[in-house]
Amino acid sequence: MSAVSTMSLDEDTNRGIARRIYDLIMWGDLPYAEKYVDKVLEVFRNDREDKGYAATKTAMLDLHKVMAIKDEIYTPHLLTDGEKLDRDKIRYNVDDENGDKITYEHINRPEFEVFGKQVRFDLPQWLAHNWLMRIFKHMKWTRTILDSWGWHKKERAFRDWYKDDVIGFYLKTASSNYDQALRALRVINDPYRPNEFAVTGFREVIYPKMEKARREFEELVEPGQQLPVMPMITASSEM
């Protein structure tokens, strides 16, 4: 991970990368986070200082977003993260010394693929609390089994597409057409707010957004295809 320091980026960007490395270790493990670092470094080596390293900052944000899949293991980690719980106490003016406490009840709808069919169910109210979330977040070992059953296969395919195809296109194109290569990296962002990741929401919302991003990418890389120019705003390291 010390390779990040070789990029000589601004302090905010370096902090952003470090935070996302931590997230991906929590999602999976150190080797998973190292794949993220390796890709960001590849983008950086083909980036331009005079463009404010816009591509590196875009890859830092978007690659993290597609790799940190909010599945039934990582979402419980986010819901029970210590910093998140501390922020809640401040937000709701909870005073432990006064005997105040917060009781969490989560509205979760786990979904699995069983024999080719999607099965979704609501957690019973008596189960939808932090104690169960803390159990779920320690079950990373189940991913290998569940993945073989098609668990979150669309999200995993989208992650691999962005990591391999989109970033691969940037690496091949940046030296000859930087603006087009950057537009490709930002294909999963809001076209008018290119620093904002746009492929968000519940499954019914996010899947059409994934398909739209794929179509727009194919249109972008097709020779001779003319598309509206995306605003070229230098990416910020802040989310």
Short mmCIF file of C-alpha atoms in Angstrom, two decimals:
data_model
loop_
_atom_site.label_atom_id
_atom_site.label_comp_id
_atom_site.label_asym_id
_atom_site.label_seq_id
_atom_site.Cartn_x
_atom_site.Cartn_y
_atom_site.Cartn_z
CA MET A 1 0.00 0.00 0.00
CA SER A 2 3.02 2.31 0.32
CA ALA A 3 2.84 2.65 -3.46
CA VAL A 4 0.09 5.24 -2.93
CA SER A 5 2.66 7.69 -1.58
CA THR A 6 4.54 7.53 -4.90
CA MET A 7 1.65 9.26 -6.68
CA SER A 8 2.43 12.62 -5.02
CA LEU A 9 -1.23 13.64 -5.00
CA ASP A 10 -2.78 16.21 -2.70
CA GLU A 11 -3.42 15.30 0.92
CA ASP A 12 -7.21 15.09 0.55
CA THR A 13 -6.91 12.63 -2.35
CA ASN A 14 -4.39 10.48 -0.48
CA ARG A 15 -6.72 10.40 2.53
CA GLY A 16 -9.59 9.45 0.25
CA ILE A 17 -7.63 6.56 -1.22
CA ALA A 18 -6.53 5.38 2.24
CA ARG A 19 -10.12 5.44 3.49
CA ARG A 20 -11.30 3.41 0.51
CA ILE A 21 -8.50 0.89 0.94
CA TYR A 22 -9.72 0.36 4.50
CA ASP A 23 -13.30 -0.06 3.25
CA LEU A 24 -12.28 -2.74 0.77
CA ILE A 25 -10.27 -4.62 3.38
CA MET A 26 -13.41 -4.62 5.50
CA TRP A 27 -15.45 -5.76 2.49
CA GLY A 28 -13.11 -8.59 1.63
CA ASP A 29 -9.46 -8.78 2.60
CA LEU A 30 -6.07 -7.20 1.92
CA PRO A 31 -5.59 -8.84 -1.52
CA TYR A 32 -8.99 -7.49 -2.58
CA ALA A 33 -7.95 -3.97 -1.57
CA GLU A 34 -4.61 -4.40 -3.35
CA LYS A 35 -6.47 -4.99 -6.63
CA TYR A 36 -8.06 -1.57 -6.13
CA VAL A 37 -4.70 0.07 -5.46
CA ASP A 38 -3.10 -1.58 -8.49
CA LYS A 39 -5.83 -0.29 -10.81
CA VAL A 40 -5.74 3.24 -9.40
CA LEU A 41 -1.96 3.25 -9.87
CA GLU A 42 -2.36 2.13 -13.49
CA VAL A 43 -4.73 5.02 -14.12
CA PHE A 44 -2.37 7.46 -12.40
CA ARG A 45 0.57 6.39 -14.55
CA ASN A 46 -1.49 7.32 -17.61
CA ASP A 47 -2.93 10.51 -16.12
CA ARG A 48 -2.00 14.16 -16.67
CA GLU A 49 -0.90 16.69 -14.09
CA ASP A 50 -2.22 19.57 -16.23
CA LYS A 51 -5.70 18.01 -15.95
CA GLY A 52 -5.46 17.90 -12.17
CA TYR A 53 -5.18 14.09 -12.24
CA ALA A 54 -8.92 14.04 -12.94
CA ALA A 55 -8.86 10.43 -14.13
CA THR A 56 -7.09 9.19 -10.99
CA LYS A 57 -9.60 10.95 -8.78
CA THR A 58 -12.48 9.51 -10.80
CA ALA A 59 -11.06 5.98 -10.60
CA MET A 60 -10.46 6.40 -6.87
CA LEU A 61 -14.15 7.10 -6.34
CA ASP A 62 -15.86 4.91 -8.92
CA LEU A 63 -13.75 1.77 -8.66
CA HIS A 64 -14.32 1.77 -4.91
CA LYS A 65 -18.06 2.14 -5.46
CA VAL A 66 -18.32 -0.86 -7.76
CA MET A 67 -15.99 -3.03 -5.67
CA ALA A 68 -17.67 -2.33 -2.31
CA ILE A 69 -20.84 -4.20 -3.24
CA LYS A 70 -23.51 -3.61 -0.63
CA ASP A 71 -24.42 -7.24 -0.11
CA GLU A 72 -25.94 -8.92 2.93
CA ILE A 73 -22.50 -9.04 4.57
CA TYR A 74 -21.08 -5.59 3.89
CA THR A 75 -24.32 -3.71 4.55
CA PRO A 76 -24.44 -5.01 8.15
CA HIS A 77 -20.85 -3.81 8.56
CA LEU A 78 -21.89 -0.31 7.45
CA LEU A 79 -24.93 -0.35 9.72
CA THR A 80 -22.94 -1.30 12.83
CA ASP A 81 -19.69 0.57 12.16
CA GLY A 82 -18.45 2.26 15.33
CA GLU A 83 -17.92 5.65 13.69
CA LYS A 84 -21.43 5.53 12.25
CA LEU A 85 -22.92 4.75 15.67
CA ASP A 86 -20.94 7.60 17.25
CA ARG A 87 -22.22 10.00 14.58
CA ASP A 88 -25.77 8.88 15.34
CA LYS A 89 -25.31 9.77 19.01
CA ILE A 90 -24.23 13.27 18.05
CA ARG A 91 -26.99 13.64 15.48
CA TYR A 92 -29.74 12.60 17.88
CA ASN A 93 -28.19 14.22 20.98
CA VAL A 94 -27.82 10.92 22.83
CA ASP A 95 -26.17 11.25 26.26
CA ASP A 96 -24.90 7.90 27.57
CA GLU A 97 -24.30 9.33 31.03
CA ASN A 98 -27.94 10.37 31.17
CA GLY A 99 -29.06 6.83 30.37
CA ASP A 100 -29.99 7.62 26.76
CA LYS A 101 -29.66 4.91 24.14
CA ILE A 102 -30.65 4.24 20.55
CA THR A 103 -32.49 1.09 19.54
CA TYR A 104 -32.04 0.15 15.89
CA GLU A 105 -34.58 -1.73 13.82
CA HIS A 106 -33.47 -2.26 10.24
CA ILE A 107 -35.67 -2.64 7.17
CA ASN A 108 -33.68 -5.23 5.25
CA ARG A 109 -34.78 -7.41 2.36
CA PRO A 110 -32.12 -10.06 1.71
CA GLU A 111 -32.23 -11.55 -1.77
CA PHE A 112 -30.72 -14.79 -3.05
CA GLU A 113 -30.86 -16.79 -6.25
CA VAL A 114 -32.14 -20.32 -5.69
CA PHE A 115 -32.27 -22.69 -8.68
CA GLY A 116 -32.27 -19.75 -11.07
CA LYS A 117 -35.03 -17.82 -9.29
CA GLN A 118 -34.64 -14.70 -7.20
CA VAL A 119 -35.88 -15.17 -3.64
CA ARG A 120 -36.40 -12.05 -1.54
CA PHE A 121 -37.82 -11.83 1.95
CA ASP A 122 -38.25 -9.36 4.80
CA LEU A 123 -36.35 -9.99 8.01
CA PRO A 124 -38.78 -10.57 10.88
CA GLN A 125 -39.03 -7.55 13.16
CA TRP A 126 -37.53 -9.39 16.13
CA LEU A 127 -34.43 -10.24 14.05
CA ALA A 128 -33.85 -6.89 12.34
CA HIS A 129 -31.56 -5.44 15.01
CA ASN A 130 -27.87 -4.70 15.38
CA TRP A 131 -27.08 -7.96 17.17
CA LEU A 132 -27.98 -9.91 14.02
CA MET A 133 -26.14 -7.43 11.79
CA ARG A 134 -23.00 -8.01 13.86
CA ILE A 135 -23.27 -11.74 13.18
CA PHE A 136 -23.81 -11.25 9.45
CA LYS A 137 -20.82 -8.94 8.99
CA HIS A 138 -18.46 -11.69 10.18
CA MET A 139 -19.68 -14.20 7.57
CA LYS A 140 -17.41 -13.25 4.67
CA TRP A 141 -16.50 -16.89 4.30
CA THR A 142 -19.98 -17.60 2.93
CA ARG A 143 -19.42 -15.42 -0.15
CA THR A 144 -17.59 -18.14 -2.08
CA ILE A 145 -20.51 -20.52 -1.63
CA LEU A 146 -23.19 -17.91 -2.28
CA ASP A 147 -21.40 -16.54 -5.34
CA SER A 148 -21.54 -19.99 -6.91
CA TRP A 149 -25.32 -19.78 -6.59
CA GLY A 150 -25.46 -16.49 -8.50
CA TRP A 151 -25.51 -14.20 -5.47
CA HIS A 152 -25.26 -10.55 -6.59
CA LYS A 153 -24.04 -11.74 -9.98
CA LYS A 154 -25.15 -8.55 -11.73
CA GLU A 155 -23.23 -6.37 -9.28
CA ARG A 156 -20.14 -8.58 -9.59
CA ALA A 157 -20.36 -8.51 -13.39
CA PHE A 158 -20.71 -4.73 -13.32
CA ARG A 159 -17.66 -4.46 -11.07
CA ASP A 160 -15.58 -6.60 -13.41
CA TRP A 161 -16.83 -4.71 -16.47
CA TYR A 162 -15.76 -1.36 -15.00
CA LYS A 163 -12.44 -2.70 -13.70
CA ASP A 164 -11.47 -4.50 -16.90
CA ASP A 165 -13.32 -2.95 -19.85
CA VAL A 166 -13.80 0.68 -18.83
CA ILE A 167 -10.46 1.20 -17.12
CA GLY A 168 -8.84 -0.90 -19.86
CA PHE A 169 -10.24 1.48 -22.47
CA TYR A 170 -8.90 4.45 -20.52
CA LEU A 171 -5.43 2.92 -20.36
CA LYS A 172 -5.40 2.33 -24.14
CA THR A 173 -6.88 5.71 -25.07
CA ALA A 174 -5.60 8.30 -22.59
CA SER A 175 -2.36 9.02 -24.43
CA SER A 176 -4.11 9.78 -27.73
CA ASN A 177 -7.47 11.18 -26.57
CA TYR A 178 -7.47 12.03 -22.89
CA ASP A 179 -10.88 13.72 -22.88
CA GLN A 180 -12.60 10.71 -24.43
CA ALA A 181 -10.81 8.34 -22.05
CA LEU A 182 -11.92 10.44 -19.07
CA ARG A 183 -15.51 10.48 -20.33
CA ALA A 184 -15.37 6.69 -20.43
CA LEU A 185 -14.22 6.53 -16.81
CA ARG A 186 -17.11 8.81 -15.86
CA VAL A 187 -19.74 6.81 -17.70
CA ILE A 188 -21.18 5.67 -14.35
CA ASN A 189 -21.36 9.23 -13.03
CA ASP A 190 -23.94 11.96 -13.43
CA PRO A 191 -23.16 13.61 -16.81
CA TYR A 192 -23.75 17.09 -15.40
CA ARG A 193 -22.08 16.43 -12.03
CA PRO A 194 -19.19 14.20 -13.10
CA ASN A 195 -17.84 13.89 -9.56
CA GLU A 196 -21.02 12.15 -8.39
CA PHE A 197 -21.53 8.40 -8.73
CA ALA A 198 -24.93 7.84 -10.35
CA VAL A 199 -25.43 4.05 -10.26
CA THR A 200 -27.15 3.94 -6.89
CA GLY A 201 -30.43 2.74 -5.40
CA PHE A 202 -32.31 -0.47 -4.72
CA ARG A 203 -32.12 -3.37 -7.15
CA GLU A 204 -35.11 -2.26 -9.20
CA VAL A 205 -33.46 1.14 -9.66
CA ILE A 206 -29.80 0.24 -9.95
CA TYR A 207 -30.04 -2.54 -12.54
CA PRO A 208 -31.48 -0.28 -15.29
CA LYS A 209 -28.78 2.27 -14.45
CA MET A 210 -26.14 -0.42 -14.95
CA GLU A 211 -27.53 -1.28 -18.37
CA LYS A 212 -27.70 2.39 -19.32
CA ALA A 213 -24.04 2.88 -18.37
CA ARG A 214 -23.03 -0.12 -20.47
CA ARG A 215 -24.94 1.20 -23.50
CA GLU A 216 -23.42 4.65 -23.16
CA PHE A 217 -19.95 3.15 -22.90
CA GLU A 218 -20.47 1.09 -26.05
CA GLU A 219 -21.67 4.21 -27.88
CA LEU A 220 -18.64 6.11 -26.66
CA VAL A 221 -16.06 3.59 -27.82
CA GLU A 222 -17.73 2.91 -31.18
CA PRO A 223 -15.62 4.58 -33.90
CA GLY A 224 -17.25 7.61 -35.46
CA GLN A 225 -19.96 7.86 -32.83
CA GLN A 226 -20.64 11.48 -31.89
CA LEU A 227 -21.93 12.12 -28.39
CA PRO A 228 -22.64 15.31 -26.44
CA VAL A 229 -19.53 16.51 -24.66
CA MET A 230 -19.60 15.80 -20.93
CA PRO A 231 -18.65 18.82 -18.80
CA MET A 232 -14.93 18.58 -18.11
CA ILE A 233 -14.82 19.46 -14.43
CA THR A 234 -11.78 18.42 -12.47
CA ALA A 235 -12.70 15.63 -10.06
CA SER A 236 -12.59 16.31 -6.35
CA SER A 237 -11.21 13.82 -3.87
CA GLU A 238 -14.23 14.41 -1.64
CA MET A 239 -17.34 12.28 -2.02
#
